[in-house]
Short mmCIF file of C-alpha atoms in Angstrom, two decimals:
data_model
loop_
_atom_site.label_atom_id
_atom_site.label_comp_id
_atom_site.label_asym_id
_atom_site.label_seq_id
_atom_site.Cartn_x
_atom_site.Cartn_y
_atom_site.Cartn_z
CA MET A 16 85.31 92.49 122.72
CA THR A 17 83.64 95.40 124.41
CA SER A 18 81.58 98.01 122.65
CA LYS A 19 84.53 100.33 123.14
CA ASP A 20 86.60 98.25 120.74
CA LEU A 21 83.81 98.36 118.24
CA ALA A 22 83.63 102.10 118.63
CA GLU A 23 87.34 102.21 117.97
CA THR A 24 86.95 100.99 114.42
CA GLY A 25 84.01 103.31 114.08
CA ALA A 26 86.28 106.13 115.12
CA VAL A 27 88.86 105.17 112.53
CA THR A 28 86.18 105.08 109.90
CA ALA A 29 84.94 108.47 111.00
CA VAL A 30 88.45 109.86 110.96
CA GLU A 31 88.97 108.47 107.51
CA ALA A 32 85.66 109.84 106.26
CA ALA A 33 85.90 113.24 107.90
CA VAL A 34 89.07 114.22 106.12
CA PRO A 35 87.96 116.19 103.05
CA ALA A 36 86.46 118.87 105.28
CA SER A 37 88.28 121.73 103.62
CA ALA A 38 86.36 121.46 100.35
CA ALA A 39 83.87 124.15 101.28
CA ARG A 40 86.52 126.82 101.73
CA PRO A 41 86.64 129.57 99.09
CA VAL A 42 89.41 129.18 96.53
CA GLY A 43 92.15 131.73 97.10
CA ARG A 44 94.06 133.70 94.54
CA GLY A 45 97.71 133.58 93.63
CA LEU A 46 99.81 131.83 96.22
CA ARG A 47 96.74 131.11 98.32
CA ASN A 48 95.25 128.99 95.55
CA PRO A 49 95.70 125.32 96.49
CA TRP A 50 96.45 124.34 92.91
CA VAL A 51 99.17 126.96 92.59
CA GLN A 52 100.72 125.61 95.80
CA ARG A 53 100.40 122.06 94.51
CA ALA A 54 101.98 122.96 91.19
CA ILE A 55 104.93 124.53 93.00
CA VAL A 56 105.53 121.82 95.63
CA TRP A 57 104.74 118.78 93.52
CA GLY A 58 106.69 120.22 90.62
CA ALA A 59 109.66 120.76 92.92
CA LEU A 60 109.37 117.22 94.28
CA LEU A 61 109.22 115.77 90.77
CA LEU A 62 112.23 117.86 89.76
CA ALA A 63 114.16 116.79 92.87
CA TRP A 64 113.29 113.16 92.06
CA GLU A 65 114.55 113.54 88.50
CA VAL A 66 117.78 115.23 89.60
CA ALA A 67 118.35 112.63 92.32
CA ALA A 68 117.61 109.81 89.86
CA ARG A 69 120.08 111.14 87.31
CA ARG A 70 122.78 111.55 89.94
CA ALA A 71 122.20 108.21 91.66
CA GLY A 72 121.87 106.29 88.40
CA ALA A 73 119.30 103.82 87.18
CA PHE A 74 120.67 101.22 89.57
CA PHE A 75 119.24 103.12 92.55
CA LEU A 76 116.44 105.37 91.38
CA PRO A 77 114.54 105.33 88.09
CA THR A 78 114.04 108.61 86.24
CA VAL A 79 110.50 109.83 85.64
CA GLY A 80 110.86 108.86 82.00
CA SER A 81 111.92 105.32 82.82
CA VAL A 82 108.88 104.88 85.11
CA LEU A 83 106.67 106.02 82.22
CA ARG A 84 108.43 103.55 79.90
CA GLY A 85 107.82 100.98 82.64
CA TYR A 86 104.06 101.32 82.13
CA ALA A 87 104.51 100.57 78.44
CA ALA A 88 106.68 97.58 79.33
CA ILE A 89 104.02 96.23 81.70
CA VAL A 90 101.41 96.32 78.95
CA ALA A 91 103.84 94.77 76.47
CA ASP A 92 105.10 91.89 78.64
CA GLY A 93 101.72 90.89 80.02
CA GLY A 94 102.25 92.27 83.53
CA VAL A 95 98.78 93.79 83.29
CA TRP A 96 97.19 90.35 82.92
CA LEU A 97 99.27 89.04 85.77
CA LEU A 98 97.90 91.82 87.93
CA ALA A 99 94.35 91.21 86.72
CA GLY A 100 94.69 87.54 87.67
CA SER A 101 95.98 88.46 91.13
CA LEU A 102 93.14 90.91 91.63
CA ARG A 103 90.57 88.31 90.57
CA GLN A 104 91.86 85.89 93.19
CA MET A 105 91.92 88.70 95.73
CA LEU A 106 88.30 89.59 94.98
CA ALA A 107 87.26 85.96 95.47
CA GLY A 108 88.78 85.99 98.95
CA PHE A 109 87.29 89.40 99.67
CA ALA A 110 83.82 88.27 98.55
CA LEU A 111 84.00 85.30 100.89
CA ALA A 112 85.11 87.61 103.71
CA ALA A 113 82.14 89.90 103.02
CA LEU A 114 79.69 86.98 102.86
CA VAL A 115 80.87 85.67 106.23
CA GLY A 116 81.87 88.96 107.83
CA VAL A 117 78.73 91.03 107.41
CA PRO A 118 76.30 88.48 108.94
CA LEU A 119 78.85 87.75 111.66
CA GLY A 120 79.20 91.45 112.43
CA LEU A 121 75.42 91.87 112.52
CA ALA A 122 75.15 88.91 114.90
CA ILE A 123 77.93 90.22 117.16
CA GLY A 124 76.36 93.67 117.20
CA THR A 125 72.82 92.42 117.82
CA PHE A 126 73.22 89.59 120.32
CA ARG A 127 75.34 90.23 123.34
CA SER A 128 75.91 86.51 123.91
CA VAL A 129 77.44 86.20 120.44
CA GLU A 130 79.68 89.16 121.19
CA TRP A 131 80.79 87.56 124.45
CA ALA A 132 81.50 84.24 122.74
CA LEU A 133 83.20 85.44 119.54
CA GLY A 134 84.44 88.94 120.36
CA ILE A 135 87.71 87.67 121.86
CA TYR A 136 88.73 86.02 118.59
CA VAL A 137 87.90 89.07 116.50
CA ARG A 138 89.88 91.18 118.93
CA ALA A 139 92.81 88.80 118.86
CA LEU A 140 92.87 88.93 115.06
CA LEU A 141 92.54 92.72 115.16
CA VAL A 142 95.70 93.20 117.22
CA THR A 143 97.72 90.32 115.77
CA SER A 144 100.15 90.43 112.94
CA LEU A 145 98.30 88.29 110.42
CA THR A 146 101.55 87.88 108.50
CA ALA A 147 102.68 85.66 111.37
CA LEU A 148 100.00 83.18 110.30
CA LEU A 149 101.49 82.77 106.81
CA PRO A 150 103.90 79.91 107.65
CA PHE A 151 101.06 78.07 109.35
CA LEU A 152 98.48 78.68 106.62
CA ILE A 153 100.91 77.35 104.05
CA LEU A 154 101.29 74.09 105.97
CA PHE A 155 97.53 73.90 106.26
CA PHE A 156 96.46 74.88 102.74
CA GLY A 157 99.54 74.39 100.55
CA THR A 158 100.71 77.14 98.21
CA GLY A 159 97.77 77.19 95.82
CA PHE A 160 94.62 79.21 95.44
CA ARG A 161 93.27 78.20 98.85
CA PHE A 162 96.33 79.63 100.59
CA ARG A 163 96.05 83.03 98.96
CA MET A 164 92.31 83.07 99.43
CA SER A 165 92.65 82.31 103.14
CA VAL A 166 95.23 85.09 103.62
CA VAL A 167 93.05 87.66 101.86
CA PHE A 168 90.02 86.40 103.78
CA LEU A 169 91.71 86.87 107.15
CA PHE A 170 93.15 90.27 106.27
CA ALA A 171 89.75 91.55 105.13
CA ILE A 172 87.26 89.96 107.51
CA VAL A 173 88.53 91.57 110.72
CA TYR A 174 87.61 95.07 109.59
CA ILE A 175 84.33 94.00 108.03
CA VAL A 176 83.17 92.32 111.25
CA THR A 177 84.24 95.10 113.62
CA SER A 178 82.85 97.92 111.52
CA THR A 179 79.52 96.13 110.95
CA ALA A 180 79.15 95.41 114.65
CA ALA A 181 79.95 99.05 115.43
CA GLY A 182 77.25 100.02 112.92
CA VAL A 183 74.63 97.99 114.78
CA HIS A 184 75.64 99.72 118.00
CA ALA A 185 75.35 103.10 116.29
CA VAL A 186 71.76 102.53 115.14
CA ASP A 187 69.53 105.14 116.70
CA ARG A 188 68.01 103.68 119.88
CA GLY A 189 64.92 105.88 119.45
CA LEU A 190 64.19 104.42 116.01
CA SER A 191 64.39 100.90 117.40
CA GLU A 192 62.10 101.77 120.29
CA MET A 193 59.62 103.51 118.01
CA ALA A 194 59.52 100.46 115.76
CA SER A 195 58.70 98.20 118.67
CA ALA A 196 56.18 100.73 120.02
CA TYR A 197 54.36 100.48 116.69
CA GLY A 198 54.30 96.70 117.06
CA ALA A 199 57.08 95.72 114.65
CA SER A 200 58.30 92.17 115.24
CA THR A 201 61.95 91.55 116.08
CA LEU A 202 62.56 90.28 112.56
CA ARG A 203 60.90 93.30 110.97
CA ARG A 204 62.81 95.64 113.22
CA PHE A 205 66.04 93.91 112.26
CA ALA A 206 65.26 94.14 108.52
CA PHE A 207 63.94 97.70 108.45
CA VAL A 208 65.84 99.46 111.23
CA THR A 209 69.04 97.62 112.12
CA VAL A 210 70.21 96.64 108.65
CA PRO A 211 69.65 99.98 106.88
CA GLY A 212 70.85 101.86 109.94
CA SER A 213 74.16 100.04 110.00
CA LEU A 214 74.62 100.02 106.23
CA PRO A 215 77.00 103.02 106.12
CA PHE A 216 79.24 101.26 108.63
CA VAL A 217 79.00 98.01 106.69
CA ILE A 218 80.22 99.74 103.55
CA SER A 219 82.95 101.56 105.49
CA GLY A 220 84.04 98.18 106.82
CA LEU A 221 84.05 96.77 103.29
CA ARG A 222 86.25 99.66 102.17
CA LEU A 223 88.74 99.17 104.98
CA GLY A 224 88.60 95.42 104.37
CA LEU A 225 89.26 95.82 100.66
CA GLY A 226 92.36 97.90 101.35
CA GLN A 227 93.55 95.18 103.70
CA ALA A 228 92.69 92.52 101.12
CA VAL A 229 95.08 94.11 98.63
CA GLN A 230 97.73 94.19 101.34
CA GLY A 231 97.02 90.51 102.05
CA MET A 232 97.25 89.66 98.37
CA ILE A 233 100.70 91.26 98.08
CA VAL A 234 101.98 89.71 101.30
CA ALA A 235 100.75 86.25 100.27
CA GLU A 236 102.22 86.53 96.78
CA LEU A 237 105.54 87.77 98.13
CA TRP A 238 105.60 84.83 100.53
CA VAL A 239 105.06 82.14 97.92
CA THR A 240 106.56 84.21 95.05
CA LEU A 241 103.75 83.88 92.57
CA ASP A 242 102.08 86.14 90.02
CA THR A 243 102.30 89.87 90.75
CA GLY A 244 104.37 89.36 93.90
CA ARG A 245 106.85 87.21 91.99
CA ARG A 246 107.10 89.80 89.23
CA LEU A 247 107.74 92.56 91.78
CA VAL A 248 110.51 90.55 93.42
CA ALA A 249 112.05 89.73 90.04
CA LEU A 250 111.96 93.38 88.94
CA GLY A 251 113.54 94.45 92.22
CA LEU A 252 116.33 91.87 91.93
CA ALA A 253 117.01 92.77 88.30
CA ARG A 254 116.97 96.45 89.30
CA GLU A 255 114.40 97.18 86.62
CA LEU A 256 113.27 99.94 88.92
CA GLY A 257 111.32 101.93 86.34
CA GLU A 258 109.05 98.98 85.65
CA PHE A 259 108.97 98.11 89.35
CA PHE A 260 107.66 101.53 90.33
CA ALA A 261 105.19 101.42 87.45
CA LEU A 262 103.80 98.02 88.48
CA ALA A 263 103.71 98.90 92.19
CA SER A 264 101.81 102.09 91.46
CA LEU A 265 99.36 100.13 89.28
CA VAL A 266 98.65 97.78 92.19
CA ALA A 267 98.04 100.76 94.46
CA LEU A 268 95.86 102.45 91.83
CA ALA A 269 93.79 99.32 91.28
CA GLY A 270 93.22 99.07 95.02
CA ALA A 271 92.28 102.76 95.24
CA LEU A 272 89.91 102.41 92.30
CA LEU A 273 88.11 99.41 93.80
CA THR A 274 87.84 101.20 97.14
CA HIS A 275 86.48 104.25 95.38
CA LEU A 276 83.78 102.14 93.72
CA LEU A 277 82.62 101.18 97.20
CA LEU A 278 82.56 104.86 98.16
CA VAL A 279 80.32 105.57 95.17
CA ALA A 280 78.10 102.66 96.21
CA GLN A 281 78.00 104.11 99.71
CA ARG A 282 76.73 107.46 98.42
CA ARG A 283 74.18 105.75 96.18
CA LEU A 284 72.89 103.24 98.71
CA THR A 285 72.90 105.43 101.80
CA PRO A 286 72.13 108.97 100.67
CA TRP A 287 70.86 109.69 104.19
CA GLN A 288 74.23 108.85 105.68
CA PRO A 289 75.24 112.41 106.65
CA GLU A 290 72.02 112.64 108.64
CA VAL A 291 72.77 109.32 110.32
CA ARG A 292 76.26 110.46 111.15
CA ALA A 293 75.03 113.83 112.41
CA SER A 294 72.36 112.26 114.59
CA VAL A 295 74.79 109.68 115.95
CA GLY A 296 77.27 112.44 116.65
CA GLY A 297 74.52 114.53 118.21
CA HIS A 298 73.89 111.91 120.88
CA GLU A 299 77.45 111.95 122.12
CA MET B 17 79.68 87.84 135.37
CA LYS B 18 77.56 86.24 132.69
CA ALA B 19 79.78 87.77 130.03
CA GLY B 20 82.86 86.34 131.70
CA ALA B 21 81.25 82.90 131.90
CA VAL B 22 80.32 82.88 128.21
CA ARG B 23 83.79 84.06 127.27
CA ALA B 24 85.49 81.42 129.40
CA LEU B 25 83.22 78.73 127.97
CA SER B 26 83.92 79.84 124.43
CA LEU B 27 87.66 79.86 125.06
CA LEU B 28 87.51 76.42 126.68
CA ALA B 29 85.55 75.08 123.71
CA PHE B 30 88.09 76.53 121.28
CA LEU B 31 91.07 75.12 123.15
CA GLY B 32 89.32 71.78 123.59
CA LEU B 33 88.60 71.61 119.87
CA TRP B 34 92.21 72.51 119.12
CA GLU B 35 93.47 69.79 121.49
CA TRP B 36 91.11 67.20 120.00
CA TYR B 37 91.94 68.09 116.40
CA GLY B 38 95.65 68.13 117.17
CA ARG B 39 95.44 64.61 118.56
CA THR B 40 93.62 63.09 115.58
CA ALA B 41 96.07 61.22 113.41
CA SER B 42 95.26 63.01 110.14
CA SER B 43 96.16 66.47 111.43
CA PHE B 44 99.92 66.60 111.12
CA THR B 45 99.75 70.37 110.50
CA VAL B 46 98.19 71.14 113.87
CA ALA B 47 99.88 70.15 117.11
CA PRO B 48 97.63 69.70 120.16
CA PHE B 49 97.26 72.74 122.42
CA SER B 50 98.99 71.02 125.35
CA ALA B 51 102.04 70.20 123.23
CA VAL B 52 102.23 73.80 121.99
CA MET B 53 102.04 75.11 125.55
CA ALA B 54 104.80 72.71 126.63
CA ASP B 55 106.96 73.91 123.76
CA LEU B 56 106.20 77.55 124.56
CA ALA B 57 107.24 76.97 128.18
CA SER B 58 110.49 75.27 127.19
CA GLY B 59 111.22 77.98 124.60
CA ILE B 60 110.76 80.64 127.25
CA ALA B 61 112.74 78.68 129.84
CA ASP B 62 115.78 78.19 127.57
CA GLY B 63 115.59 81.81 126.41
CA THR B 64 115.21 81.19 122.65
CA LEU B 65 111.74 82.64 122.40
CA VAL B 66 112.45 85.43 124.89
CA ARG B 67 115.48 86.63 122.92
CA ALA B 68 113.55 86.46 119.66
CA ALA B 69 110.58 88.33 121.11
CA LEU B 70 112.81 91.04 122.59
CA GLY B 71 114.51 91.50 119.22
CA THR B 72 111.14 91.90 117.53
CA LEU B 73 109.96 94.32 120.20
CA LEU B 74 113.10 96.44 119.79
CA VAL B 75 112.41 96.88 116.07
CA ALA B 76 108.76 97.65 116.78
CA PHE B 77 109.60 100.24 119.47
CA VAL B 78 112.32 102.05 117.55
CA GLY B 79 110.05 102.23 114.50
CA TYR B 80 107.14 103.34 116.65
CA ALA B 81 109.19 106.08 118.32
CA ILE B 82 110.33 107.47 114.97
CA ALA B 83 106.77 107.26 113.65
CA ILE B 84 105.48 109.23 116.66
CA VAL B 85 107.92 112.09 116.12
CA VAL B 86 107.43 112.23 112.36
CA GLY B 87 103.69 111.54 112.52
CA ILE B 88 102.87 114.23 115.05
CA ALA B 89 105.08 116.79 113.30
CA VAL B 90 103.59 116.13 109.87
CA GLY B 91 100.04 115.84 111.25
CA ALA B 92 100.39 119.18 113.06
CA ALA B 93 101.84 120.82 109.95
CA ILE B 94 98.92 119.56 107.87
CA ALA B 95 96.36 120.85 110.36
CA LEU B 96 97.99 124.24 110.97
CA TRP B 97 99.57 125.31 107.70
CA ASP B 98 97.60 125.58 104.47
CA TRP B 99 100.59 124.84 102.22
CA ALA B 100 101.06 121.51 103.97
CA GLU B 101 97.32 120.87 103.91
CA HIS B 102 97.09 121.39 100.17
CA THR B 103 100.30 119.74 99.06
CA ILE B 104 101.34 117.15 101.65
CA GLU B 105 97.97 115.89 102.82
CA PRO B 106 96.90 114.45 99.43
CA LEU B 107 100.23 112.62 99.27
CA VAL B 108 99.74 111.29 102.79
CA HIS B 109 96.30 109.97 101.87
CA ALA B 110 97.59 108.38 98.70
CA LEU B 111 100.37 106.66 100.65
CA TYR B 112 97.98 105.69 103.45
CA ALA B 113 95.85 103.85 100.89
CA THR B 114 98.88 102.13 99.35
CA PRO B 115 99.74 98.65 100.63
CA VAL B 116 103.05 99.10 102.47
CA SER B 117 104.10 95.57 101.58
CA LEU B 118 104.66 96.78 98.01
CA THR B 119 107.91 98.39 99.15
CA ILE B 120 109.37 95.14 100.49
CA PRO B 121 111.10 93.95 97.26
CA ILE B 122 113.10 97.18 96.87
CA LEU B 123 113.37 98.52 100.42
CA GLY B 124 116.70 96.74 100.86
CA ILE B 125 118.24 98.79 98.06
CA TYR B 126 117.83 101.97 100.09
CA THR B 127 118.04 100.86 103.70
CA GLY B 128 119.86 97.56 103.62
CA LEU B 129 118.24 94.40 104.91
CA GLY B 130 119.38 94.80 108.50
CA PHE B 131 117.97 96.60 111.49
CA GLY B 132 117.55 99.88 109.58
CA GLY B 133 115.46 98.27 106.87
CA ARG B 134 113.16 96.57 109.35
CA VAL B 135 112.73 99.77 111.33
CA THR B 136 111.92 101.67 108.12
CA LEU B 137 109.22 99.19 107.17
CA THR B 138 107.79 99.46 110.70
CA VAL B 139 107.70 103.25 110.41
CA PHE B 140 105.85 103.02 107.09
CA TRP B 141 103.43 100.56 108.65
CA CYS B 142 102.28 102.89 111.43
CA VAL B 143 103.19 106.51 110.64
CA PHE B 144 100.22 107.35 108.42
CA GLU B 145 97.71 106.37 111.09
CA ILE B 146 99.41 108.80 113.49
CA ILE B 147 99.57 111.61 110.91
CA VAL B 148 95.86 111.32 110.09
CA THR B 149 94.61 111.16 113.69
CA THR B 150 96.91 114.01 114.78
CA ALA B 151 95.72 116.25 111.96
CA SER B 152 92.04 115.53 112.56
CA GLY B 153 92.49 116.00 116.32
CA ILE B 154 94.07 119.43 115.92
CA ARG B 155 91.48 120.44 113.34
CA ALA B 156 88.70 119.53 115.74
CA VAL B 157 89.98 121.84 118.48
CA PRO B 158 87.05 124.17 119.23
CA ARG B 159 87.66 127.63 117.81
CA GLY B 160 86.04 129.21 120.87
CA LEU B 161 88.73 127.84 123.19
CA VAL B 162 91.47 129.36 121.08
CA ASP B 163 89.61 132.67 120.89
CA VAL B 164 89.19 132.81 124.66
CA GLY B 165 92.88 132.09 125.12
CA ARG B 166 93.77 134.83 122.69
CA ALA B 167 91.36 137.25 124.39
CA PHE B 168 93.19 136.61 127.65
CA GLY B 169 96.42 137.55 125.93
CA ALA B 170 98.07 134.12 125.68
CA SER B 171 101.16 134.01 123.51
CA ARG B 172 101.27 131.79 120.42
CA ALA B 173 103.41 129.21 122.15
CA ARG B 174 101.12 129.28 125.17
CA LEU B 175 98.06 128.82 122.93
CA TYR B 176 99.56 125.71 121.40
CA ARG B 177 100.82 124.28 124.66
CA SER B 178 97.85 125.00 126.91
CA ILE B 179 94.89 124.86 124.54
CA VAL B 180 95.53 123.19 121.19
CA LEU B 181 97.60 120.28 122.46
CA PRO B 182 95.33 119.24 125.36
CA ALA B 183 92.22 119.55 123.19
CA ALA B 184 93.75 117.46 120.42
CA LEU B 185 95.20 114.88 122.80
CA PRO B 186 92.37 112.30 122.77
CA SER B 187 92.55 111.97 119.01
CA ILE B 188 96.35 111.83 119.04
CA ALA B 189 96.18 109.20 121.80
CA LEU B 190 93.82 107.13 119.63
CA GLY B 191 96.35 107.26 116.80
CA LEU B 192 99.15 106.29 119.14
CA ARG B 193 97.15 103.34 120.48
CA LEU B 194 96.31 102.04 117.02
CA GLY B 195 99.91 102.73 116.03
CA VAL B 196 101.32 100.32 118.65
CA GLY B 197 99.51 97.37 117.13
CA ARG B 198 100.50 98.40 113.64
CA ALA B 199 104.14 98.84 114.67
CA LEU B 200 104.26 95.28 115.98
CA ARG B 201 102.60 94.07 112.79
CA GLY B 202 105.16 95.96 110.72
CA ALA B 203 108.06 94.52 112.70
CA VAL B 204 106.79 90.93 112.39
CA THR B 205 106.12 91.40 108.67
CA ALA B 206 109.62 92.80 108.18
CA GLU B 207 111.11 89.81 109.97
CA LEU B 208 109.23 87.37 107.77
CA LEU B 209 109.43 89.05 104.39
CA LEU B 210 112.38 91.48 104.47
CA SER B 211 115.10 89.72 106.44
CA VAL B 212 114.46 86.58 108.43
CA VAL B 213 115.51 87.17 112.05
CA ASN B 214 114.11 87.07 115.61
CA LEU B 215 110.54 85.72 115.82
CA GLY B 216 110.34 85.61 112.04
CA ALA B 217 113.37 83.32 111.97
CA VAL B 218 111.88 81.12 114.71
CA MET B 219 108.73 80.63 112.68
CA VAL B 220 110.41 80.20 109.30
CA ARG B 221 112.88 77.67 110.71
CA ALA B 222 110.07 75.81 112.46
CA SER B 223 107.93 75.69 109.35
CA SER B 224 110.70 74.49 107.05
CA GLY B 225 111.75 71.88 109.61
CA PHE B 226 108.10 70.89 110.09
CA ASP B 227 108.36 71.68 113.80
CA VAL B 228 104.66 72.44 114.11
CA GLU B 229 104.79 72.90 117.87
CA ARG B 230 107.43 75.60 117.67
CA LEU B 231 105.63 77.29 114.77
CA LEU B 232 102.37 77.47 116.69
CA SER B 233 104.06 78.63 119.88
CA GLY B 234 105.64 81.44 117.85
CA ILE B 235 102.21 82.44 116.57
CA VAL B 236 100.69 82.24 120.06
CA LEU B 237 103.52 84.45 121.32
CA VAL B 238 102.84 87.04 118.60
CA VAL B 239 99.13 87.07 119.46
CA LEU B 240 99.88 87.47 123.17
CA MET B 241 102.36 90.27 122.49
CA GLY B 242 99.76 92.08 120.38
CA LEU B 243 97.13 91.74 123.09
CA ALA B 244 99.54 92.88 125.82
CA LEU B 245 100.80 95.92 123.91
CA THR B 246 97.27 97.02 123.02
CA TRP B 247 96.24 96.56 126.64
CA VAL B 248 99.08 98.79 127.83
CA ALA B 249 98.30 101.37 125.16
CA GLU B 250 94.65 101.39 126.22
CA ARG B 251 95.64 102.03 129.85
CA VAL B 252 97.84 104.92 128.78
CA GLU B 253 95.11 106.32 126.56
CA HIS B 254 92.61 106.15 129.44
CA ARG B 255 95.04 108.05 131.64
CA VAL B 256 95.52 110.74 129.04
CA VAL B 257 91.82 111.16 128.28
CA ALA B 258 90.68 110.92 131.91
CA HIS B 259 93.21 113.50 132.98
CA ARG B 260 91.63 115.88 130.51
CA ALA B 261 88.02 115.32 131.53
#
């Protein structure tokens, strides 16, 4: 893997992070007010959905009301606990990916020989369809906890490693040189310059990895039809579409919530991050 | 040169380990590397794997093409039109954060389980990446360039064609490059989880028949296809960006 590939994930992270740029704009009045526009367009979409659902029938599209009743049904029939169990397993796999991925990314970013030796595998995983590994992993691990954990692990670790390594590359050269000029040992420099400097990228990588981990969880559970995945398949087959949409949106919401927690952690842990980003950008 | 040597050594060590582990008696789930290569060669020679791979690639390319058209159109709309920015962009971000695999159990209801369904899943898998990079690329076009163009009396169409598009191209090209890999991923996922055909069928059949060699050669083929497509996309991206500079 070349540093260009590492920069690629950095670029994605930057793209992802740079999106809410319009927040500073003054709020317009009337039709220029974003919330008025949203009320009109989203209201129209919701209305179109409802009309389409009533025309197509419950067999094809659930009405808004039946999705709302679906949420109640999920709470009543224990779907919530099913989802919580799936998420707990997912988090176990994700934690393992973070424990392995962050040190590995730091090593790949710091030592060029490690990058030469291991970069090819990270790159191969980055461009490969990990779903293709499912039939193999199942032969290797069986259908139990270890299977699902390994799928989540593989889905998550790729992004954690690449983003962390990109973070090490993005650490300000001048800071590193100043630290050595003041006589800091390699270890000290690593602990006080490299690690904090790459922290924003580490957390970005964790966020991307967590999103992928949820994807991996669903794919693995659909493959072996267990827990939440099994419930989703059953709801789809029974055409209980209201409850299906409710459960699917809960999975997505849970994923978004967990990812958001990492964003909060990012702001807390690296309050200097905008400066880092600006200075990194300034060198380009 | 040193980098190449380390890489070659690492690859040799990996393949050697694979070969050794595959030959130990206890490892019935892993076939030795040499056996997998032999199987891959015979699968390519008798056309089974080639046909399967071409089928997968067709789904990936059709889905990718649709995603390019839709992605660039929606991305441009988001960047240029405040209604789209305020109403569509939040939806795009919500969907971008949603695991696409959630749609698999009900996708068949709307698209059928055939070619159309697999293409649809592929589109979902890669379109959001293209929307987001297109929008951020167009937003990042320097205002000054547009102002100069306007000062020289360029028409609206001319402004978009000669200034906005070239300036946004590197970011769009990045989205298109990442999109290729995602399209292939979407196609393979569709063939394993939506309807079992092409490479998906090869792997599912191999795994249920415990044909470990064929299973691993399918996986090796998928990895090689991913690497090759990304390599091509990188070349194209270099062209596009170099031409600009």
